[in-house]
Coordinates of C-alpha atoms and ligand atoms in Angstrom, one line a residue:
Chain A
M1 CA -16.2 19.1 8.8
K2 CA -13.4 21.1 8.3
S3 CA -10.9 22.6 5.1
I4 CA -7.7 21.5 5.5
T5 CA -5.6 24.3 3.9
R6 CA -1.2 24.6 4.3
Q7 CA -0.4 27.7 3.6
K8 CA 1.7 27.3 0.6
P9 CA 5.9 28.5 0.2
F10 CA 6.6 31.4 0.4
N11 CA 8.6 31.6 -2.7
E12 CA 6.4 29.5 -4.4
I13 CA 3.4 32.8 -3.7
E14 CA 6.2 35.3 -4.4
Q15 CA 6.5 33.6 -7.8
Q16 CA 2.8 33.4 -8.6
L17 CA 2.7 36.9 -8.9
E18 CA 5.2 37.6 -10.1
D19 CA 4.4 40.1 -12.3
L20 CA 2.0 40.9 -10.5
D21 CA 2.3 44.2 -7.8
R22 CA -0.9 45.5 -6.9
I23 CA -2.8 42.8 -4.3
F24 CA -6.1 42.5 -3.3
I25 CA -5.8 39.6 -0.5
V26 CA -9.0 37.7 0.7
G27 CA -9.7 35.8 3.9
C28 CA -12.1 33.9 5.0
G29 CA -13.5 33.6 8.3
T30 CA -14.7 30.1 8.5
C31 CA -12.4 27.6 8.3
A32 CA -8.8 29.0 7.6
T33 CA -9.0 31.6 10.7
M34 CA -9.2 28.1 12.4
T35 CA -6.4 25.7 11.0
R36 CA -4.3 29.8 11.3
T37 CA -3.7 29.6 7.4
G38 CA -6.1 32.8 6.3
G39 CA -7.6 34.7 9.3
R40 CA -7.1 37.7 10.2
E41 CA -4.0 37.1 10.8
E42 CA -2.8 36.2 8.8
V43 CA -4.1 38.0 5.9
L44 CA -2.6 41.1 8.1
E45 CA 0.6 39.4 8.4
M46 CA 0.6 38.4 3.6
K47 CA 0.1 42.0 3.6
N48 CA 2.9 42.8 5.7
R49 CA 5.3 40.5 3.6
L50 CA 4.0 41.7 -0.2
Q51 CA 4.5 44.9 1.2
G52 CA 7.8 44.0 3.1
L53 CA 8.6 42.3 -1.7
G54 CA 7.5 46.2 -2.3
K55 CA 4.3 45.4 -3.6
M56 CA 1.0 47.1 -3.1
V57 CA -2.3 46.3 -1.3
T58 CA -4.7 47.3 -2.4
G59 CA -6.9 46.5 0.3
W60 CA -7.6 43.6 1.9
I61 CA -10.6 41.8 3.7
V62 CA -11.4 38.9 5.7
I63 CA -14.7 37.3 4.1
P64 CA -16.7 35.0 6.7
T65 CA -17.4 32.1 5.1
A66 CA -15.6 32.3 1.0
C67 CA -16.9 29.9 -0.4
D68 CA -20.4 30.8 0.0
E69 CA -22.9 32.7 -2.4
M70 CA -22.2 36.7 0.3
T71 CA -19.0 36.4 -1.3
E72 CA -20.1 38.1 -4.0
V73 CA -22.1 41.2 -1.6
A74 CA -19.0 41.0 -0.7
F75 CA -16.9 41.7 -3.1
R76 CA -19.5 44.3 -4.2
E77 CA -18.3 46.4 -1.0
N78 CA -14.8 46.5 -1.8
N79 CA -14.5 47.3 -5.2
G80 CA -13.2 50.4 -5.4
A81 CA -10.1 48.4 -3.3
I82 CA -10.3 45.3 -6.1
Q83 CA -10.4 47.7 -8.7
D84 CA -7.4 48.8 -8.7
A85 CA -5.5 46.1 -7.7
N86 CA -4.3 43.1 -10.7
S87 CA -4.8 40.2 -8.2
I88 CA -6.9 38.5 -6.1
L89 CA -4.0 36.5 -3.3
V90 CA -6.8 34.6 -1.7
M91 CA -6.1 33.0 1.5
A92 CA -8.9 30.4 1.8
C93 CA -9.2 27.0 0.5
A94 CA -9.6 25.9 -3.3
L95 CA -13.2 26.4 -2.6
G96 CA -13.6 30.1 -1.9
V97 CA -10.4 30.5 -4.7
H98 CA -13.2 28.7 -7.2
R99 CA -15.5 31.2 -5.6
V100 CA -13.2 34.4 -5.9
S101 CA -12.0 33.1 -9.4
L102 CA -16.1 33.5 -10.1
Y103 CA -16.9 37.2 -9.1
I104 CA -13.2 38.0 -10.6
G105 CA -12.5 38.9 -14.7
K106 CA -8.6 39.5 -12.9
P107 CA -6.1 36.9 -12.6
V108 CA -7.0 34.3 -8.6
I109 CA -3.9 33.6 -7.1
P110 CA -4.4 31.0 -4.3
A111 CA -1.8 31.8 -1.3
L112 CA -3.5 27.8 0.8
D113 CA -2.9 24.7 -0.3
T114 CA -6.0 22.5 -0.2
L115 CA -5.3 19.3 1.6
F116 CA -7.6 17.4 2.8
I117 CA -11.3 17.6 3.9
G118 CA -11.4 17.0 8.2
I119 CA -12.1 17.5 12.4
E120 CA -10.0 18.4 14.5
D121 CA -9.4 16.6 17.2
S122 CA -7.1 18.6 19.8
P123 CA -6.2 22.1 18.9
G124 CA -4.1 21.9 14.8
D125 CA -4.4 18.5 15.0
F126 CA -6.2 17.6 12.3
H127 CA -7.4 14.9 10.4
E128 CA -8.9 13.0 7.5
V129 CA -11.9 11.2 8.2
C130 CA -13.8 10.7 4.2
A131 CA -12.6 11.0 1.3
Q132 CA -16.5 11.6 -0.1
C133 CA -16.5 8.0 -2.2
G134 CA -20.2 7.8 -2.9
Q135 CA -20.4 4.3 -1.5
C136 CA -20.1 4.8 2.4
V137 CA -19.1 1.6 4.0
L138 CA -18.9 2.6 7.7
G139 CA -22.2 0.6 8.6
E140 CA -19.6 -2.5 8.1
T141 CA -16.1 -1.1 9.4
A142 CA -17.4 0.4 13.2
G143 CA -17.6 3.8 12.5
I144 CA -13.7 4.1 11.6
C145 CA -13.8 5.0 6.9
P146 CA -10.8 2.1 5.0
I147 CA -10.6 4.2 2.8
T148 CA -9.7 7.4 4.1
A149 CA -7.9 5.5 7.8
C150 CA -5.8 2.4 5.7
H151 CA -3.2 4.5 3.8
K152 CA -4.0 2.0 1.0
G153 CA -8.1 1.9 1.1
L154 CA -7.8 -2.2 1.8
L155 CA -11.7 -3.1 1.9
N156 CA -10.7 -7.1 2.8
G157 CA -9.2 -6.3 6.0
P158 CA -5.4 -5.5 6.5
C159 CA -2.1 -6.5 4.7
G160 CA 1.3 -7.6 6.1
G161 CA 2.1 -4.3 7.2
T162 CA 0.8 -3.8 10.4
N163 CA 2.5 -4.1 12.8
N164 CA 1.6 -3.7 16.4
G165 CA -1.7 -1.7 15.7
K166 CA 0.2 0.4 13.6
C167 CA 0.4 1.2 9.9
E168 CA 3.3 -0.3 7.8
V169 CA 3.6 4.1 6.4
D170 CA 4.1 5.2 9.7
K171 CA 4.7 4.2 12.8
E172 CA 3.5 7.0 14.8
K173 CA -0.4 6.3 12.3
D174 CA -2.8 4.0 13.2
C175 CA -3.4 0.5 11.3
A176 CA -7.1 0.9 10.0
W177 CA -8.3 -2.2 9.3
T178 CA -6.2 -3.4 13.2
L179 CA -9.1 -0.6 14.2
I180 CA -12.4 -1.1 13.0
Y181 CA -10.5 -5.5 13.9
Q182 CA -10.6 -3.5 17.5
R183 CA -14.8 -1.8 17.2
L184 CA -15.7 -5.2 15.8
K185 CA -14.7 -7.2 18.4
E186 CA -16.3 -4.9 21.0
Q187 CA -19.3 -4.9 19.6
G188 CA -19.5 -8.1 19.1
R189 CA -19.9 -7.7 15.2
L190 CA -16.2 -9.9 13.9
D191 CA -18.5 -11.3 11.3
L192 CA -18.5 -8.6 8.9
M193 CA -14.7 -8.9 9.2
R194 CA -14.8 -11.6 7.1
K195 CA -17.8 -11.3 5.0
Y196 CA -16.1 -9.8 1.1
R197 CA -16.6 -6.6 -0.1
P198 CA -17.0 -6.4 -3.7
P199 CA -14.2 -4.1 -5.5
K200 CA -15.4 -0.7 -5.0
N201 CA -17.5 1.9 -7.6
F202 CA -14.7 4.5 -7.9
Q203 CA -17.8 5.7 -10.4
V204 CA -21.0 6.5 -8.2
V205 CA -20.3 10.4 -10.0
P206 CA -18.5 10.3 -12.3
R207 CA -15.9 13.2 -13.1
P208 CA -16.3 16.5 -13.5
K209 CA -19.0 15.4 -10.2
V210 CA -22.5 17.1 -9.7
A211 CA -26.3 15.9 -8.1
R212 CA -29.0 17.7 -7.8
I213 CA -30.6 16.3 -4.5
V214 CA -34.3 17.1 -4.8
Chain B
M1 CA 9.2 -32.3 -18.7
V2 CA 9.6 -30.6 -15.3
P3 CA 6.5 -31.2 -13.1
S4 CA 4.2 -28.3 -12.6
F5 CA 4.6 -26.5 -9.7
K6 CA 0.3 -27.6 -9.0
E7 CA 1.6 -31.5 -9.5
A8 CA 4.3 -30.3 -6.6
L9 CA 1.9 -29.3 -4.7
N10 CA -0.4 -32.0 -5.1
S11 CA 2.2 -35.1 -4.9
G12 CA 2.6 -34.8 -1.0
K13 CA 6.5 -34.1 -1.2
F14 CA 7.8 -31.9 1.1
V15 CA 7.9 -28.5 -2.0
V16 CA 10.6 -25.2 -2.2
T17 CA 10.0 -22.4 -4.0
S18 CA 12.4 -19.8 -4.2
E19 CA 12.8 -16.2 -5.3
I20 CA 14.3 -14.2 -8.0
G21 CA 14.0 -10.5 -7.7
P22 CA 15.0 -9.3 -11.1
P23 CA 17.0 -5.8 -11.4
K24 CA 16.9 -2.6 -12.2
G25 CA 18.3 -1.8 -15.7
T26 CA 18.1 -4.3 -18.6
N27 CA 20.9 -6.3 -18.0
I28 CA 19.4 -9.4 -16.8
E29 CA 22.9 -11.2 -16.8
K30 CA 22.9 -11.6 -13.5
M31 CA 18.8 -12.5 -12.7
C32 CA 19.5 -15.2 -16.4
H33 CA 22.5 -16.3 -14.2
H34 CA 20.2 -17.2 -10.4
I35 CA 17.4 -18.4 -12.8
D36 CA 20.2 -21.6 -14.0
L37 CA 21.0 -21.7 -11.3
L38 CA 18.0 -22.0 -9.2
K39 CA 15.7 -23.6 -11.8
D40 CA 16.4 -27.3 -11.3
M41 CA 16.8 -27.7 -7.6
V42 CA 13.4 -26.3 -6.8
D43 CA 9.9 -26.7 -7.6
G44 CA 9.0 -23.2 -8.4
L45 CA 10.7 -19.8 -8.5
N46 CA 9.0 -16.7 -7.9
V47 CA 9.7 -13.7 -9.2
T48 CA 9.3 -10.1 -6.8
D49 CA 6.9 -7.2 -8.3
H50 CA 8.9 -3.9 -7.7
Q51 CA 9.5 -5.5 -4.1
S52 CA 9.8 -2.6 -1.4
S53 CA 8.1 -0.4 -4.7
V54 CA 11.3 -0.3 -5.9
M55 CA 11.1 0.3 -8.8
R56 CA 12.9 -2.5 -11.7
F57 CA 12.5 -5.4 -14.8
P58 CA 9.2 -6.5 -14.4
S59 CA 7.6 -9.6 -12.8
I60 CA 5.8 -10.9 -15.6
G61 CA 9.6 -10.6 -18.0
G62 CA 11.4 -12.6 -15.1
C63 CA 8.6 -15.6 -15.2
L64 CA 9.1 -15.0 -19.1
A65 CA 12.5 -15.3 -18.3
I66 CA 12.3 -19.1 -16.1
K67 CA 10.7 -20.0 -18.8
E68 CA 12.4 -19.6 -21.2
Q69 CA 15.4 -21.1 -19.5
G70 CA 13.5 -24.1 -18.8
G71 CA 12.0 -23.3 -14.9
E72 CA 8.0 -23.3 -13.1
P73 CA 7.3 -18.9 -12.9
I74 CA 5.1 -18.0 -9.8
L75 CA 4.4 -15.0 -10.9
Q76 CA 4.6 -12.4 -8.2
M77 CA 1.6 -9.7 -8.5
T78 CA 1.1 -6.3 -7.0
C79 CA -2.3 -4.6 -6.1
R80 CA 0.1 -1.3 -5.5
D81 CA 1.1 -0.1 -10.1
R82 CA -2.7 -1.5 -11.4
N83 CA -5.8 -0.7 -11.5
R84 CA -8.0 -4.4 -12.6
L85 CA -8.2 -3.9 -16.4
A86 CA -4.0 -4.2 -16.3
L87 CA -4.1 -6.6 -13.5
Q88 CA -6.9 -8.6 -16.1
A89 CA -5.2 -7.8 -18.4
E90 CA -1.1 -8.6 -17.1
L91 CA -3.1 -12.4 -16.7
L92 CA -3.6 -12.9 -19.9
L93 CA -1.5 -12.5 -21.3
A94 CA 1.3 -14.6 -18.4
H95 CA -1.5 -17.7 -18.5
A96 CA -1.5 -17.6 -22.7
R97 CA 3.1 -17.2 -22.4
G98 CA 2.4 -21.1 -20.3
I99 CA 2.3 -18.5 -16.6
R100 CA -0.1 -21.1 -14.7
N101 CA 1.4 -19.6 -10.7
V102 CA 0.1 -16.7 -9.7
L103 CA 0.5 -15.1 -5.9
C104 CA -1.8 -12.1 -4.9
L105 CA -0.5 -9.6 -3.2
T106 CA -1.3 -6.5 -1.8
G107 CA 1.6 -4.8 -1.8
D108 CA 4.3 -2.8 0.1
A109 CA 3.1 0.7 -0.1
I110 CA 4.1 3.1 -2.2
L111 CA 5.8 5.6 0.3
V112 CA 8.7 2.9 1.1
G113 CA 9.7 2.3 -2.0
D114 CA 11.7 4.8 -4.8
H115 CA 9.2 7.2 -6.6
R116 CA 7.7 8.3 -3.5
E117 CA 5.7 11.0 -5.3
A118 CA 3.6 8.3 -6.8
K119 CA 0.4 6.9 -7.6
G120 CA -0.2 4.5 -5.9
V121 CA -3.0 1.7 -6.7
F122 CA -5.0 0.0 -4.6
D123 CA -7.7 -0.6 -7.3
L124 CA -8.5 -3.6 -5.5
D125 CA -6.5 -6.0 -2.9
S126 CA -5.2 -9.2 -2.4
V127 CA -8.3 -11.9 -1.3
Q128 CA -10.3 -9.5 -4.9
L129 CA -7.2 -10.4 -6.9
V130 CA -7.4 -14.3 -5.8
R131 CA -11.8 -13.7 -6.5
T132 CA -10.8 -12.3 -10.4
V133 CA -7.7 -15.2 -11.1
R134 CA -11.1 -17.1 -10.5
Q135 CA -13.6 -14.9 -12.6
L136 CA -10.9 -15.6 -15.4
E137 CA -10.9 -18.8 -15.2
S138 CA -15.1 -18.8 -15.1
G139 CA -14.3 -17.0 -19.0
K140 CA -15.6 -14.1 -17.9
D141 CA -14.1 -10.5 -16.2
L142 CA -14.4 -8.5 -13.5
G143 CA -17.1 -6.1 -16.6
G144 CA -18.7 -9.8 -16.5
N145 CA -17.9 -10.0 -20.4
D146 CA -17.1 -13.7 -22.2
L147 CA -13.1 -13.5 -22.7
N148 CA -11.9 -15.1 -26.3
G149 CA -9.8 -17.9 -24.1
A150 CA -10.1 -18.3 -20.3
V151 CA -6.8 -18.8 -17.9
E152 CA -5.9 -21.6 -15.2
F153 CA -3.6 -20.4 -12.5
C154 CA -1.9 -22.2 -9.3
A155 CA -3.6 -19.3 -7.7
G156 CA -1.5 -18.3 -4.0
A157 CA -1.1 -15.8 -0.9
I158 CA 0.4 -14.9 1.9
V159 CA 0.0 -14.8 5.4
T160 CA 2.0 -12.6 8.2
P161 CA 1.6 -15.6 11.0
E162 CA 3.9 -13.6 13.3
A163 CA 1.5 -10.4 12.8
R164 CA 0.7 -8.7 16.3
P165 CA -2.7 -9.1 17.4
I166 CA -2.6 -12.4 15.2
E167 CA -6.9 -12.4 15.1
P168 CA -7.3 -9.9 12.1
Q169 CA -4.3 -10.8 9.7
L170 CA -6.8 -15.3 10.4
I171 CA -9.4 -13.6 9.3
K172 CA -7.4 -12.7 7.1
F173 CA -5.9 -15.7 5.7
E174 CA -9.4 -17.0 5.8
N175 CA -10.9 -15.0 3.1
K176 CA -8.0 -15.0 0.9
V177 CA -8.4 -19.4 1.1
E178 CA -12.7 -18.7 0.9
A179 CA -12.3 -16.2 -2.5
G180 CA -9.8 -19.6 -3.6
A181 CA -6.3 -19.7 -3.0
E182 CA -4.7 -22.8 -3.6
F183 CA -1.6 -21.7 -1.8
F184 CA 0.3 -19.8 1.1
Q185 CA 4.2 -18.3 1.6
T186 CA 4.5 -16.5 4.2
Q187 CA 6.0 -14.3 5.5
A188 CA 9.8 -14.7 7.3
I189 CA 8.7 -16.9 10.5
Y190 CA 11.9 -17.7 13.3
D191 CA 10.0 -19.4 15.7
L192 CA 9.5 -22.7 14.4
D193 CA 7.1 -23.1 17.8
N194 CA 4.9 -20.5 17.1
F195 CA 5.2 -21.7 13.3
S196 CA 3.6 -25.3 14.7
K197 CA 0.9 -23.1 16.4
F198 CA 0.1 -21.5 13.5
M199 CA -0.1 -24.2 11.3
Q200 CA -2.3 -26.5 13.3
Y201 CA -4.8 -24.0 13.6
A202 CA -3.9 -24.0 9.2
R203 CA -4.0 -27.3 8.5
Q204 CA -8.1 -27.0 8.9
F205 CA -7.9 -25.5 5.9
P206 CA -7.8 -27.5 2.2
V207 CA -4.1 -25.4 1.9
K208 CA -0.8 -25.5 1.2
V209 CA 1.5 -23.4 3.3
L210 CA 5.0 -22.5 2.4
A211 CA 7.1 -21.6 5.1
G212 CA 8.5 -18.0 4.3
I213 CA 12.8 -18.3 5.4
V214 CA 14.4 -15.8 4.8
L215 CA 18.5 -15.6 4.9
L216 CA 20.1 -14.0 7.7
T217 CA 23.5 -12.8 7.1
S218 CA 24.4 -10.6 9.7
A219 CA 23.4 -10.0 13.9
R220 CA 22.8 -6.6 12.2
M221 CA 20.6 -6.9 9.9
A222 CA 18.9 -9.4 12.2
K223 CA 18.2 -6.1 15.0
Y224 CA 16.4 -4.4 11.2
M225 CA 14.1 -6.5 10.1
N226 CA 12.4 -6.5 13.6
E227 CA 13.0 -3.4 14.6
N228 CA 11.6 -2.5 11.1
V229 CA 10.3 -5.4 8.9
P230 CA 6.2 -5.6 10.2
G231 CA 5.1 -8.9 10.9
I232 CA 9.3 -10.6 11.7
F233 CA 10.7 -11.7 15.5
V234 CA 13.9 -12.5 15.0
P235 CA 14.8 -14.5 18.2
Q236 CA 17.8 -13.2 20.1
N237 CA 18.9 -16.8 20.6
L238 CA 19.8 -16.8 16.7
I239 CA 20.9 -13.1 16.8
D240 CA 23.8 -14.4 19.5
E241 CA 24.4 -17.1 17.7
L242 CA 25.2 -14.7 14.7
T243 CA 26.8 -12.6 16.9
R244 CA 29.3 -15.0 17.3
A245 CA 30.2 -16.4 14.2
P246 CA 33.9 -15.7 13.1
K247 CA 34.9 -12.5 11.2
G248 CA 33.5 -13.3 8.0
E249 CA 31.2 -15.8 9.5
A250 CA 27.7 -14.6 10.0
L251 CA 26.3 -15.7 5.7
N252 CA 27.8 -19.4 6.9
T253 CA 26.3 -18.7 10.5
G254 CA 23.0 -17.6 8.4
I255 CA 23.3 -20.9 6.3
E256 CA 23.6 -22.9 8.5
I257 CA 20.5 -21.6 10.1
A258 CA 18.3 -20.9 6.8
G259 CA 18.9 -25.5 6.9
R260 CA 18.7 -26.2 10.3
M261 CA 15.2 -24.7 10.3
I262 CA 14.4 -26.2 7.0
A263 CA 15.2 -29.7 8.3
V264 CA 13.2 -29.7 11.3
L265 CA 10.2 -28.6 9.7
Q266 CA 10.8 -31.2 6.7
K267 CA 11.4 -34.0 9.9
D268 CA 8.0 -33.3 12.2
S269 CA 5.7 -32.8 8.9
V270 CA 5.3 -29.3 10.2
C271 CA 4.6 -27.3 7.0
D272 CA 4.2 -28.4 3.0
G273 CA 7.4 -26.9 2.2
V274 CA 9.6 -24.4 2.5
H275 CA 9.0 -20.4 0.1
I276 CA 13.6 -19.7 0.3
M277 CA 14.4 -16.5 0.2
A278 CA 18.1 -15.0 0.0
I279 CA 16.9 -11.3 -1.0
G280 CA 20.0 -10.1 -2.9
R281 CA 22.1 -13.7 -2.4
E282 CA 20.2 -15.8 -4.5
E283 CA 24.1 -17.7 -5.2
V284 CA 23.9 -18.9 -2.1
V285 CA 20.1 -20.8 -2.0
P286 CA 21.8 -23.7 -2.8
D287 CA 24.2 -24.3 -0.1
I288 CA 21.1 -23.4 1.9
L289 CA 19.2 -26.9 0.7
A290 CA 22.5 -28.3 1.3
A291 CA 22.6 -27.8 5.4
A292 CA 18.6 -28.6 5.0
G293 CA 19.9 -32.0 3.5
L294 CA 17.9 -31.8 0.3
Ligands
SF4_301 S1 -16.4 4.8 3.5 FE1 -15.7 6.3 3.7 S2 -15.3 8.1 2.1 FE2 -16.6 6.9 1.1 S3 -18.1 7.7 2.6 FE3 -18.3 6.6 4.2 S4 -15.9 7.9 5.7 FE4 -16.3 8.3 3.3
SF4_302 S1 -1.0 -1.4 8.2 FE1 -2.5 -1.0 7.6 S2 -4.0 0.9 7.6 FE2 -1.6 0.6 7.0 S3 -1.9 0.2 4.6 FE3 -2.0 -2.1 6.0 S4 -3.8 -2.8 6.1 FE4 -4.8 -0.2 5.4

């Protein structure tokens, strides 16, 4: 599982930092390193670009896992450079941005956009596998998620847009329901395509989502 | 009084429906003109619902205009733009205003339309929407609450007989029948042999099937549809026929082709009727009917 991120357009980062000239940069050693959006290399490149804009970079760090509680410890160790800064630029997913915001009273600016939770197919290629809908139907759909893999999130079979196994929105993308059909057929479980699935409960855990798992 | 679409469906006659595309804007003059022109020639007039995800005057608005002008509207409803509350509410409105036919569709993806950053809703899918109609008919809403006044609709759905692979599409067709769809309007068909095979299969179900006839206006349009529209296959001989048409005559050739297909479907009782879509050329629908000998 990885949090898949993409760097924001540089002019958006620049805009967010408009009145902030002393910056501490935070990268992440887990997902953002694997997606090459917030690892050591990207952090150093960002440092150079910000310096090129005439900003002062008071320091930088790549936290092993920016979203966990060790972040607090890492911050204590870098207290001096953080004190010197008037803003923190976070090159981690939004979970990391949240974590950092918990400990610091200064503006925390995201440098990345968090796209989805996904897995890596081959180096650099990621795809979403689960939208955390709270009511998993994978057991009936041969392990292919109709919520995330079908563009429309359909529960009762393919739409009329399916085209030779591809999806109406993109000739490069597989139609999830054609895949589900093929796999169920292989498994001799096509009857599951005939099973009616009622409208989904979109409020399994209402927003803001919290859960206590005991 | 004009017989209702449902009466026409059950009368055993060869049913003809066509469709109206509402305008982008408030000028409904042309739409009303098309309604006037077609309302007495057909058994029902569909009104498209932001077809191809292009924002327009709403389907329900077009249906009300048809009612006012004395025609028989078929309300197209997609799941793309409304959640289950809005869909149910619109069915209540439609019924209260005398609209008695609804065609339940999934809806095209937002990404193919002209508001590409919008949120696609798809709270329900087409099978669930058919069931929603039936639920409202029972006097209860989807939440299980009592309605003060129920609805009653002749509910239909669509099927793509040329989809590849075909089996998942047929399973979905059966799921729609099971959900309570009474009639089907098909995606455009051009290969009558293929369609006859589909009909042999479809005949085992207690539903009426109207073959989708999309007017071909040029060889270019036919090729474009082959390349870009899922589930539409225009055979090469029809493309050749359009190519051979003298300059400025392609439209007439398209009208001839459509009329010829309808005539065969009727003569051989292949299906229960046709649904004529003359996207943007509604004014030639009477010519198509004439060419078909209807
Ligand atoms: S159905 Fe899809 S989105 Fe829902 S929990 Fe399962 S994999 Fe995740
Ligand atoms: S073509 Fe397939 S994946 Fe795409 S929206 Fe339709 S059913 Fe879903």
